Coordinates of C-alpha atoms and ligand atoms in Angstrom, one line a residue:
M30 CA 218.3 249.2 191.0
K31 CA 221.8 250.2 192.3
A32 CA 224.6 247.6 191.5
S33 CA 225.7 247.9 195.1
Q34 CA 222.4 246.4 196.1
F35 CA 222.4 243.7 193.5
L36 CA 224.9 240.6 193.0
V37 CA 227.1 241.9 190.0
S38 CA 229.2 238.6 189.8
T39 CA 231.3 238.1 186.8
L40 CA 234.4 235.8 185.8
R41 CA 237.1 236.4 183.4
E42 CA 237.4 232.8 182.2
A43 CA 234.6 230.4 181.8
P44 CA 234.7 227.0 183.5
A45 CA 236.4 224.1 181.5
D46 CA 233.2 222.2 181.0
A47 CA 231.3 225.0 179.2
E48 CA 231.7 224.2 175.6
V49 CA 229.2 226.3 173.7
V50 CA 229.4 230.3 174.0
S51 CA 225.8 230.4 175.8
H52 CA 227.0 228.4 178.5
Q53 CA 230.2 230.1 178.7
L54 CA 228.5 233.6 178.8
M55 CA 226.0 232.6 181.1
M56 CA 228.6 231.3 183.7
R57 CA 231.1 234.4 183.0
A58 CA 228.2 237.0 183.4
G59 CA 226.9 235.5 186.6
L60 CA 223.6 234.5 185.5
I61 CA 223.8 230.8 186.6
K62 CA 226.0 228.6 189.1
K63 CA 226.2 225.2 188.5
L64 CA 225.0 222.9 191.4
G65 CA 225.5 219.3 189.8
A66 CA 225.4 218.0 186.5
G67 CA 222.5 219.9 184.6
I68 CA 221.3 221.3 187.7
Y69 CA 221.7 225.3 188.1
S70 CA 220.9 227.9 190.4
Y71 CA 219.5 230.7 188.8
M72 CA 221.6 233.7 190.0
P73 CA 219.6 237.2 190.5
M74 CA 221.1 238.3 187.0
G75 CA 219.9 235.1 185.0
L76 CA 216.5 235.3 187.0
R77 CA 215.6 238.4 185.7
V78 CA 215.9 237.1 182.3
I79 CA 213.7 234.2 183.2
R80 CA 211.2 236.5 184.6
K81 CA 210.7 238.3 181.5
V82 CA 210.4 235.5 179.5
E83 CA 207.9 234.1 181.5
A84 CA 206.1 237.3 181.6
I85 CA 205.8 237.4 177.9
V86 CA 204.6 233.8 177.6
R87 CA 201.9 234.4 180.3
D88 CA 200.7 237.5 178.8
E89 CA 200.3 235.8 175.5
M90 CA 198.8 232.5 176.7
D91 CA 196.4 234.5 178.9
R92 CA 195.3 236.7 175.7
A93 CA 194.9 233.5 173.8
G94 CA 192.4 232.3 176.3
A95 CA 194.5 230.0 178.2
V96 CA 194.2 229.6 182.0
E97 CA 197.1 229.2 184.4
L98 CA 197.4 226.7 187.2
T99 CA 200.3 224.8 188.7
M100 CA 200.7 221.1 189.1
P101 CA 202.9 219.3 191.7
V102 CA 206.4 218.6 190.7
V103 CA 206.4 215.4 192.6
Q104 CA 203.4 213.0 191.1
P105 CA 202.1 209.7 192.0
A106 CA 203.1 206.9 189.8
E107 CA 199.4 205.5 189.7
L108 CA 198.7 208.1 187.1
W109 CA 201.6 207.4 185.2
Q110 CA 200.9 203.6 185.2
E111 CA 197.3 204.3 183.8
T112 CA 199.2 205.7 180.5
G113 CA 201.9 202.9 180.8
R114 CA 204.5 205.7 180.6
F115 CA 205.7 204.7 184.2
E116 CA 207.3 201.6 182.7
K117 CA 207.7 202.7 179.1
M118 CA 209.4 205.9 179.8
G119 CA 212.8 204.6 180.5
P120 CA 215.8 206.4 182.8
E121 CA 214.7 209.9 181.6
L122 CA 212.1 209.6 184.0
L123 CA 213.3 210.1 187.6
R124 CA 211.3 207.6 189.7
I125 CA 211.3 208.1 193.5
Q126 CA 209.9 206.5 196.6
D127 CA 208.4 208.0 199.6
R128 CA 209.2 206.6 203.3
H129 CA 206.1 204.3 202.7
G130 CA 207.8 202.7 199.5
R131 CA 205.2 204.2 197.2
D132 CA 206.3 205.3 193.9
F133 CA 206.5 208.6 192.7
V134 CA 207.8 210.4 189.4
V135 CA 209.4 213.8 189.2
Q136 CA 207.3 215.6 186.7
P137 CA 209.0 215.7 183.1
T138 CA 205.8 216.8 181.5
S139 CA 202.4 216.6 182.9
E140 CA 199.8 215.1 180.6
E141 CA 199.0 212.5 183.2
V142 CA 197.8 214.7 185.8
I143 CA 196.0 217.4 183.5
T144 CA 194.1 214.7 181.9
D145 CA 193.3 213.7 185.7
I146 CA 192.1 217.1 186.5
A147 CA 190.3 217.5 183.0
R148 CA 188.2 214.4 183.6
Q149 CA 187.0 215.3 187.2
E150 CA 186.4 218.9 186.1
L151 CA 185.4 219.3 182.5
R152 CA 181.9 217.2 182.6
S153 CA 179.8 218.4 179.8
Y154 CA 180.7 219.7 176.1
R155 CA 179.6 223.1 177.2
Q156 CA 182.7 223.6 179.4
L157 CA 185.1 223.3 176.2
P158 CA 187.0 224.2 174.6
K159 CA 189.4 224.6 177.8
N160 CA 193.2 225.3 177.9
F161 CA 195.4 224.8 181.1
Y162 CA 198.9 225.8 181.3
Q163 CA 201.7 226.1 183.8
I164 CA 205.2 227.4 184.2
Q165 CA 206.9 225.0 186.5
T166 CA 210.0 223.1 187.2
K167 CA 210.5 220.0 185.2
F168 CA 213.3 217.1 185.7
R169 CA 214.4 214.9 182.9
D170 CA 217.2 212.8 183.5
E171 CA 219.1 213.5 180.2
R172 CA 221.3 211.2 179.1
R173 CA 223.8 213.9 178.3
P174 CA 223.3 216.9 180.1
R175 CA 225.4 219.7 178.7
F176 CA 225.4 223.1 177.1
G177 CA 224.3 224.6 180.6
L178 CA 220.5 225.6 180.5
M179 CA 220.4 224.4 177.0
R180 CA 219.9 220.7 178.0
G181 CA 219.3 220.6 181.8
R182 CA 218.0 218.1 183.8
E183 CA 216.2 220.5 186.1
F184 CA 214.5 223.1 184.0
T185 CA 211.6 225.3 183.4
M186 CA 208.9 224.7 181.1
K187 CA 205.8 226.1 180.0
D188 CA 203.4 223.6 179.2
A189 CA 199.8 223.9 178.2
Y190 CA 197.2 221.3 177.6
S191 CA 193.9 222.0 175.1
F192 CA 190.6 220.0 175.8
D193 CA 188.2 219.9 173.0
R194 CA 185.0 218.3 172.1
D195 CA 185.7 216.9 168.4
Q196 CA 188.9 216.8 166.3
A197 CA 188.0 220.2 164.2
A198 CA 187.8 222.0 167.4
A199 CA 191.1 220.4 168.4
K200 CA 192.6 221.7 165.4
A201 CA 191.1 225.1 165.9
S202 CA 192.8 225.2 169.6
Y203 CA 195.8 224.3 168.1
Q204 CA 195.6 227.2 165.6
V205 CA 195.2 229.4 168.3
M206 CA 198.4 228.2 170.2
A207 CA 200.6 228.3 166.9
A208 CA 199.4 231.8 166.1
A209 CA 200.2 232.7 170.0
Y210 CA 203.5 231.3 169.6
R211 CA 204.3 233.3 166.7
R212 CA 203.4 236.6 168.8
I213 CA 205.5 235.3 171.9
F214 CA 208.5 234.7 169.7
D215 CA 208.3 237.5 167.9
R216 CA 208.1 239.6 171.1
F217 CA 211.3 238.0 172.6
G218 CA 213.1 239.8 169.6
L219 CA 214.9 236.6 168.4
T220 CA 215.2 235.2 164.7
Y221 CA 213.2 231.9 164.5
R222 CA 211.3 229.7 162.1
A223 CA 208.3 227.9 162.9
V224 CA 208.8 224.3 161.2
A225 CA 206.9 221.4 160.6
A226 CA 207.7 218.3 162.9
D227 CA 207.1 214.7 162.8
S228 CA 203.6 214.2 164.5
G229 CA 204.5 210.5 165.5
A230 CA 201.7 207.8 164.8
I231 CA 199.1 210.7 164.8
G232 CA 200.0 211.7 161.3
G233 CA 198.7 214.9 159.9
D234 CA 200.6 218.0 160.0
L235 CA 199.8 219.4 163.4
S236 CA 203.2 219.5 164.9
E237 CA 205.4 222.3 164.4
E238 CA 208.6 223.1 166.4
F239 CA 209.6 226.9 166.8
Q240 CA 213.2 226.8 166.2
V241 CA 215.7 229.8 167.2
I242 CA 218.2 230.2 164.2
A243 CA 221.7 229.8 165.7
A244 CA 224.7 228.1 163.7
T245 CA 225.5 226.2 167.2
G246 CA 222.2 224.7 167.2
E247 CA 221.6 221.1 167.7
D248 CA 218.7 220.6 165.2
A249 CA 219.2 220.8 161.3
I250 CA 216.2 222.8 159.6
V251 CA 215.2 222.6 156.1
Y252 CA 213.3 225.6 154.1
C253 CA 212.7 226.6 151.0
P254 CA 213.9 230.2 150.7
D255 CA 211.4 230.8 147.6
S256 CA 208.4 229.4 149.4
E257 CA 206.9 229.1 153.0
Y258 CA 208.2 225.5 153.3
A259 CA 210.0 224.5 156.6
A260 CA 210.5 221.4 158.4
N261 CA 213.0 219.7 160.8
M262 CA 215.3 217.2 159.3
E263 CA 213.1 214.0 160.8
K264 CA 209.9 215.6 158.7
A265 CA 211.5 217.0 155.6
E266 CA 210.5 215.1 152.7
A267 CA 212.8 213.8 149.9
R268 CA 210.8 213.9 146.7
A269 CA 210.9 210.8 144.7
P270 CA 212.9 211.7 141.5
Q271 CA 210.7 212.4 138.2
G272 CA 210.7 210.4 135.3
P273 CA 211.4 206.5 134.5
R274 CA 214.7 204.8 135.4
A275 CA 217.4 205.0 132.7
A276 CA 218.0 201.7 130.8
A277 CA 220.8 199.3 131.9
A278 CA 223.9 200.3 130.0
E279 CA 226.4 198.1 131.8
T280 CA 226.9 194.5 132.7
L281 CA 227.0 193.2 136.2
T282 CA 230.8 192.9 137.0
R283 CA 232.7 191.6 140.1
V284 CA 235.2 194.1 140.9
P285 CA 238.1 193.6 143.8
T286 CA 238.1 196.4 146.1
P287 CA 240.6 195.2 148.7
G288 CA 240.2 196.9 152.1
K289 CA 237.9 199.5 150.6
S290 CA 234.6 199.0 152.9
T291 CA 232.8 202.4 152.5
C292 CA 231.1 203.8 149.4
A293 CA 233.4 206.9 149.2
D294 CA 236.4 204.6 149.3
V295 CA 234.8 202.4 146.5
A296 CA 233.9 205.5 144.4
Q297 CA 237.7 207.2 144.9
L298 CA 239.1 203.5 144.0
L299 CA 236.9 203.1 141.0
G300 CA 237.2 206.7 140.0
V301 CA 233.4 207.1 139.8
P302 CA 231.0 209.6 141.5
L303 CA 229.7 208.6 145.1
T304 CA 226.3 209.2 143.6
T305 CA 226.4 206.0 141.4
T306 CA 227.1 203.8 144.9
V307 CA 224.5 202.2 146.9
K308 CA 225.3 201.4 150.7
S309 CA 223.5 198.7 152.6
L310 CA 222.2 199.0 156.2
V311 CA 221.0 196.0 157.9
L312 CA 218.3 196.0 160.1
A313 CA 216.0 193.5 162.3
T314 CA 212.7 193.2 163.9
D315 CA 212.2 190.7 166.6
V316 CA 209.5 188.1 166.0
T317 CA 207.3 187.2 169.2
D318 CA 205.1 184.4 170.2
A319 CA 201.6 184.9 171.6
Q320 CA 203.0 185.3 175.0
G321 CA 205.5 188.0 173.7
A322 CA 208.8 186.1 173.9
I323 CA 211.2 186.1 171.4
V324 CA 211.4 183.4 168.9
G325 CA 213.3 184.7 166.1
S326 CA 214.1 187.9 164.0
R327 CA 213.2 189.3 160.4
I328 CA 216.2 190.9 158.6
W329 CA 215.9 194.1 156.5
L330 CA 218.2 195.4 154.0
L331 CA 217.7 198.9 153.4
L332 CA 219.5 200.4 150.2
L333 CA 220.5 204.2 150.3
R334 CA 222.4 205.9 147.7
G335 CA 226.0 206.4 148.8
D336 CA 226.1 209.9 149.7
H337 CA 222.7 209.8 151.5
D338 CA 222.2 209.3 155.3
M339 CA 219.5 207.1 156.8
N340 CA 216.7 208.9 158.6
E341 CA 215.6 206.9 161.4
V342 CA 211.9 208.4 161.7
K343 CA 211.0 207.9 158.4
V344 CA 212.6 204.3 158.6
G345 CA 210.3 203.9 161.5
K346 CA 207.5 204.3 159.5
V347 CA 208.0 201.7 157.1
P348 CA 205.5 199.0 157.3
G349 CA 207.0 196.3 159.3
L350 CA 209.4 198.6 161.1
D351 CA 206.7 200.6 162.6
N352 CA 206.7 198.9 165.7
G353 CA 210.3 199.3 166.7
F354 CA 213.5 197.9 164.8
R355 CA 217.4 197.6 165.7
F356 CA 220.6 197.4 163.8
A357 CA 221.3 193.5 162.9
T358 CA 224.0 191.9 165.0
V359 CA 227.0 191.0 163.2
A360 CA 226.2 187.0 163.8
E361 CA 222.6 187.9 162.0
I362 CA 224.5 189.6 159.0
V363 CA 227.0 187.0 158.5
D364 CA 224.2 184.5 158.9
H365 CA 222.1 186.2 155.9
F366 CA 224.8 187.8 153.8
G367 CA 227.6 185.2 154.5
T368 CA 230.0 188.0 155.3
R369 CA 230.8 190.9 157.6
P370 CA 229.6 194.3 157.3
G371 CA 231.7 196.4 154.5
Y372 CA 230.9 194.5 151.4
L373 CA 227.0 193.8 152.0
G374 CA 224.8 193.9 149.0
P375 CA 221.3 192.6 147.9
I376 CA 222.7 189.9 145.5
G377 CA 223.7 186.6 146.5
L378 CA 222.2 186.3 149.8
K379 CA 222.8 183.0 152.1
K380 CA 219.0 183.6 153.6
P381 CA 216.3 185.9 152.3
V382 CA 215.9 189.3 153.6
T383 CA 213.2 192.3 152.9
V384 CA 214.8 194.7 150.7
V385 CA 213.6 198.2 151.2
A386 CA 214.7 200.9 148.7
D387 CA 214.9 204.3 149.1
R388 CA 213.1 206.5 146.4
E389 CA 216.3 207.6 144.9
V390 CA 218.0 204.2 144.5
A391 CA 214.8 202.2 143.1
L392 CA 215.2 204.5 140.2
M393 CA 219.2 204.2 139.7
A394 CA 220.8 202.1 136.9
D395 CA 224.1 201.0 136.6
W396 CA 225.0 201.1 140.5
I397 CA 227.8 199.8 142.8
C398 CA 227.1 197.9 145.8
G399 CA 228.5 195.0 148.0
A400 CA 229.3 191.4 146.3
N401 CA 228.6 189.8 149.7
E402 CA 232.5 188.6 149.6
E403 CA 234.9 190.3 151.5
D404 CA 237.2 192.8 149.2
F405 CA 234.8 192.7 146.4
H406 CA 232.0 195.0 145.0
L407 CA 229.6 194.5 141.9
S408 CA 229.3 197.3 139.5
G409 CA 226.7 197.6 136.5
V410 CA 224.0 196.3 138.9
N411 CA 220.4 197.1 137.4
W412 CA 216.9 196.1 139.0
G413 CA 214.7 193.6 137.3
R414 CA 217.9 192.1 135.7
D415 CA 220.4 191.3 138.2
L416 CA 217.9 191.2 141.0
P417 CA 214.1 191.6 141.8
E418 CA 212.5 194.8 142.0
P419 CA 212.6 196.0 145.6
A420 CA 209.9 194.7 147.9
L421 CA 209.2 198.2 149.0
V422 CA 210.2 201.5 148.1
A423 CA 210.0 204.4 150.5
D424 CA 211.8 207.8 151.6
L425 CA 214.4 206.6 153.7
R426 CA 217.0 209.6 154.0
N427 CA 217.8 213.0 155.3
V428 CA 217.3 215.6 152.8
L429 CA 220.3 217.2 151.3
E430 CA 220.8 221.3 150.6
G431 CA 219.8 221.7 146.8
D432 CA 217.1 218.9 146.9
P433 CA 213.9 219.8 145.4
S434 CA 211.3 221.4 147.8
P435 CA 208.5 219.1 148.5
D436 CA 206.1 222.0 147.5
G437 CA 207.5 222.0 144.0
K438 CA 208.4 225.5 144.4
G439 CA 212.1 225.6 144.5
R440 CA 215.0 224.1 146.4
L441 CA 215.9 223.3 149.9
A442 CA 218.5 224.9 152.1
I443 CA 219.4 223.8 155.5
E444 CA 220.5 225.9 158.6
R445 CA 220.8 225.1 162.1
G446 CA 218.2 225.9 164.9
I447 CA 217.6 225.5 168.8
E448 CA 214.2 224.3 169.7
V449 CA 212.5 226.3 172.3
G450 CA 208.9 225.7 171.4
H451 CA 206.9 222.9 170.3
V452 CA 203.0 222.4 169.5
F453 CA 201.6 219.3 169.0
Y454 CA 198.1 217.7 168.3
L455 CA 197.6 214.8 170.4
G456 CA 194.1 213.4 169.5
T457 CA 193.0 211.1 172.0
K458 CA 195.9 209.4 173.1
Y459 CA 195.8 210.4 176.9
S460 CA 192.0 210.7 177.2
Q461 CA 191.6 207.2 176.0
A462 CA 194.5 205.7 178.2
M463 CA 192.7 207.6 181.1
N464 CA 189.4 207.4 180.1
A465 CA 188.8 211.1 180.1
T466 CA 185.3 211.6 179.0
F467 CA 182.7 214.4 178.9
L468 CA 179.2 214.6 178.2
A469 CA 178.7 215.6 174.2
E470 CA 175.8 217.1 173.0
D471 CA 174.0 213.9 172.3
G472 CA 174.4 212.9 176.0
K473 CA 176.9 210.2 175.6
P474 CA 180.4 210.2 176.9
A475 CA 183.2 211.1 174.5
L476 CA 186.7 211.4 174.8
F477 CA 188.6 214.7 174.8
E478 CA 190.5 215.6 172.1
M479 CA 193.7 217.0 173.4
G480 CA 196.7 219.1 172.1
C481 CA 200.0 220.0 174.2
Y482 CA 202.2 222.9 174.0
G483 CA 205.5 223.5 175.3
I484 CA 208.3 226.3 175.6
G485 CA 211.6 225.8 177.2
I486 CA 211.5 228.9 179.6
T487 CA 215.1 228.5 180.8
R488 CA 216.6 227.2 177.2
L489 CA 215.3 230.4 175.6
P490 CA 217.9 232.6 177.3
A491 CA 220.4 230.4 176.3
A492 CA 219.3 230.2 172.6
A493 CA 219.0 234.0 172.5
I494 CA 222.7 234.3 173.8
E495 CA 223.5 231.6 170.9
Q496 CA 222.0 234.0 168.2
N497 CA 223.3 237.3 169.8
H498 CA 226.8 237.8 171.3
D499 CA 230.1 239.2 170.2
E500 CA 233.6 238.7 171.6
R501 CA 232.8 241.0 174.3
G502 CA 229.8 239.3 175.8
I503 CA 225.9 238.7 175.5
I504 CA 223.7 241.1 173.5
W505 CA 220.1 240.9 174.7
P506 CA 217.1 241.9 173.0
D507 CA 215.5 244.6 175.1
A508 CA 212.5 242.4 175.8
I509 CA 214.6 239.9 177.8
A510 CA 217.7 242.0 179.0
P511 CA 218.0 241.4 182.7
F512 CA 218.4 245.4 182.9
T513 CA 217.5 247.4 179.8
V514 CA 219.9 250.1 180.9
V515 CA 222.7 250.9 182.7
V516 CA 223.8 254.1 183.9
C517 CA 227.9 254.3 184.4
P518 CA 229.1 257.1 186.3
I519 CA 232.8 257.5 186.3
G520 CA 234.1 258.7 189.5
M521 CA 231.0 259.2 191.2
D522 CA 232.3 258.8 194.8
R523 CA 234.6 261.7 194.2
N524 CA 232.5 264.0 192.5
A525 CA 229.1 265.4 193.5
D526 CA 228.0 266.8 190.3
V527 CA 228.2 263.2 188.8
K528 CA 226.6 261.1 191.4
A529 CA 223.8 263.8 191.4
A530 CA 223.5 263.6 187.6
A531 CA 223.6 259.5 187.8
E532 CA 221.1 259.1 190.3
K533 CA 218.7 261.6 188.8
L534 CA 218.7 260.0 185.5
H535 CA 218.2 256.7 187.4
D536 CA 215.5 257.8 189.1
Q537 CA 213.8 259.3 186.2
L538 CA 214.0 256.2 184.2
R539 CA 213.0 254.0 187.1
D540 CA 209.8 256.2 187.6
N541 CA 209.0 255.5 184.1
G542 CA 209.1 252.0 184.3
V543 CA 212.6 251.4 182.9
D544 CA 214.5 248.4 184.0
V545 CA 217.5 250.5 184.9
I546 CA 220.7 249.7 187.0
L547 CA 223.2 252.5 188.3
D548 CA 226.6 251.3 189.0
D549 CA 227.6 252.7 191.7
R550 CA 230.4 250.0 192.8
G551 CA 233.0 252.5 192.2
E552 CA 234.8 250.3 189.5
R553 CA 237.3 251.7 187.4
P554 CA 235.8 252.6 183.8
G555 CA 237.5 249.9 182.1
A556 CA 236.3 247.3 184.5
M557 CA 232.9 248.7 184.7
F558 CA 232.4 248.7 180.9
A559 CA 233.6 245.3 180.5
D560 CA 231.1 243.8 183.2
W561 CA 228.0 245.4 181.4
E562 CA 229.1 244.3 178.0
L563 CA 229.7 240.8 179.1
I564 CA 226.4 240.9 181.0
G565 CA 224.8 242.3 177.8
V566 CA 222.6 245.4 178.7
P567 CA 221.6 246.7 175.6
H568 CA 221.8 250.4 176.3
R569 CA 224.4 252.3 178.5
V570 CA 224.8 256.0 179.6
V571 CA 228.0 257.3 180.7
I572 CA 228.5 260.1 182.8
S573 CA 231.6 261.6 183.5
D574 CA 233.1 264.9 185.1
R575 CA 234.6 266.0 181.7
G576 CA 231.5 265.4 179.7
L577 CA 229.1 267.1 182.3
K578 CA 231.4 270.3 182.1
D579 CA 230.4 270.4 178.6
G580 CA 226.9 269.6 179.6
Q581 CA 227.1 266.2 177.9
L582 CA 226.6 262.5 178.4
E583 CA 227.2 259.5 176.3
Y584 CA 224.9 257.2 175.0
Q585 CA 226.0 253.8 173.4
H586 CA 223.9 250.7 172.1
R587 CA 225.6 247.4 173.1
R588 CA 226.0 247.1 169.2
D589 CA 227.2 250.3 168.6
S590 CA 230.7 251.0 167.6
A591 CA 230.9 254.5 169.3
A592 CA 229.1 256.4 171.8
T593 CA 226.9 259.2 170.9
K594 CA 227.1 262.4 172.8
V595 CA 223.8 263.8 173.9
P596 CA 223.3 266.9 176.4
A597 CA 222.5 265.9 179.8
T598 CA 219.1 267.7 179.7
E599 CA 218.2 265.5 176.7
M600 CA 219.3 262.2 178.0
F601 CA 216.2 260.9 179.5
A602 CA 214.1 261.5 176.7
F603 CA 217.0 260.3 174.1
V604 CA 217.2 257.0 176.0
M605 CA 213.2 256.8 176.0
R606 CA 213.1 257.4 172.5
A607 CA 215.8 254.8 171.9
L608 CA 213.8 252.0 173.8
A609 CA 210.7 252.9 171.9
A610 CA 212.2 252.7 168.6
R611 CA 213.7 249.2 169.7
Q612 CA 210.1 248.1 170.7
T613 CA 208.6 249.0 167.5
A614 CA 211.4 247.2 165.7
G615 CA 210.8 244.1 167.8
A616 CA 214.3 243.9 169.3
Ligands
ATP19 P1 214.7 217.8 172.9 O1 214.5 217.1 171.8 O2 215.3 219.2 172.8 O3 215.2 216.9 173.9 P2 211.9 217.4 173.4 O4 211.4 217.1 172.3 O5 212.3 216.4 174.7 O6 213.2 218.4 173.1 P3 209.6 218.6 174.5 O7 209.1 217.5 175.2 O8 208.7 219.0 173.4 O9 211.2 218.4 174.2 O10 209.5 219.9 175.5 C1 209.2 221.2 175.4 C2 210.1 222.3 175.3 O11 211.1 222.1 176.5 C3 211.6 222.0 174.4 O12 210.8 222.6 172.8 C4 212.4 222.8 174.7 O13 212.7 223.9 174.5 C5 212.4 222.5 176.4 N1 213.2 221.1 176.8 C6 213.0 220.0 176.6 N2 214.2 219.2 177.1 C7 214.9 220.3 177.7 C8 216.1 220.2 178.6 N3 217.0 219.0 179.0 N4 216.6 221.3 179.1 C9 216.0 222.3 178.9 N5 215.0 222.7 177.9 C10 214.4 221.7 177.4
MG20 MG1 214.1 215.7 174.9

């Protein structure tokens, strides 16, 4: 490819709305162009990266026995009504109408359509297992589209769906996909982690996210450096402290804490560690009558240690809170606690509430909490003596760095990641809702056991950049670079020897299947190098008049601090070796 024929369009400055480095660099390197909030054109340079990502995904999906199809972007609402998602899904689902006023959705994912296909096409257990996938445009009307392709509204996803005859077979299909994902992410040449994720109501451990490790990632991922344990923050279990609760040593005391409404302020005022304080979070669940009308509410008091944060997913699994909960209103709080938020606690309530203690809090003695009176706290609080034992004890909190690993093999560490893939065992959630059955071996209809498997095709390049860049620009792994090699001749228009050498090397590399671009734009060397460093092409060859006189060309990898002189006659072989070495190193 000649740069003069291609579109090389770089910018000195990133637009003001580009907050993260991948967004800035993608804009500056001319990979994408914004059309609207969360909606981008994939420019020629960016599309080359996306196509390489797709090719690797397609290759490994095919090898794993999945079969490709394409489902429509615009889908009739009827199918989405069958599963109830047309109503349930909220504003992220883009609903549109045609000229006849019929409802449609723009696919955010495609469980409904694939299940509809399966119930028509897969009639017998003999046709199972089957795994269908597509690489297709998705639309999600995200509340906060941001970070360029990282969280777009229109984006490309690879979504795959497995259909199996029973649970055991579905789990096997899941494992085949999880293994294929490992191969895919290995081939991208990125540092990543597969982490256990929450599997919603289904339970079990058959949900994993593939996270590209990057300091700027939105997700906190938890792992144990001494074992294989890895989970996302939602899922990572805080182990119950071992041993019995300490005996009460202090008397219950009402202490003035004027204006100190947070645990941190109270701990500082009293000169005690934050870990001796307990915070109160008040939740509510609505009580409905037989018709579903809201007739009242039930109030819940969650107690967490002062330095701990509530984990909403875990709270959503507490019996009674598992059908949805909300934070209590100030009116509800005043009604039950007799005071406004800031000084709440479980002692001296106006009306009964259900107390749920975090595992850690349930084992504390001599703790501090609000006195249900403005500007006062209680110290020396003890379960059993000052208040009844908690109604419920559960894991309610996010783990902290240094907490014991749930597998008992060390301590937890936390790092940031970007979710680029997700494998998920679905069970019969969709087949049941859509009555999707096949004839089982016993001749009776049975529901498909399903799994779904996504990869954020267009998020992946953004994640790769977050992980691999420097002050000069992007550093692509070979596998997904827009071009693997750039040939930079200096003064090509003035020097026939330079031109001939550059074209010869370019043609040789091209003819050997290398993605090479020859910069024949006639830019000055400084500007030319800056462009390719910004774009992040991993291998560069510079051809100059002066070097050629000594029979030398210069090779430099994007991560090298200096160029290597290579005899002109050997440069082709040298580059081929450099590419092969990178391939075996998986970069
Ligand atoms: P997130 O928590 O980041 O919103 P999700 O759980 O909604 O992701 P899935 O429904 O599992 O995502 O979709 C599969 C993959 O699609 C994700 O792993 C991610 O890589 C990608 N993806 C999801 N939403 C977006 C988006 N708005 N823009 C780009 N890629 C996305
Ligand atoms: Mg999402």
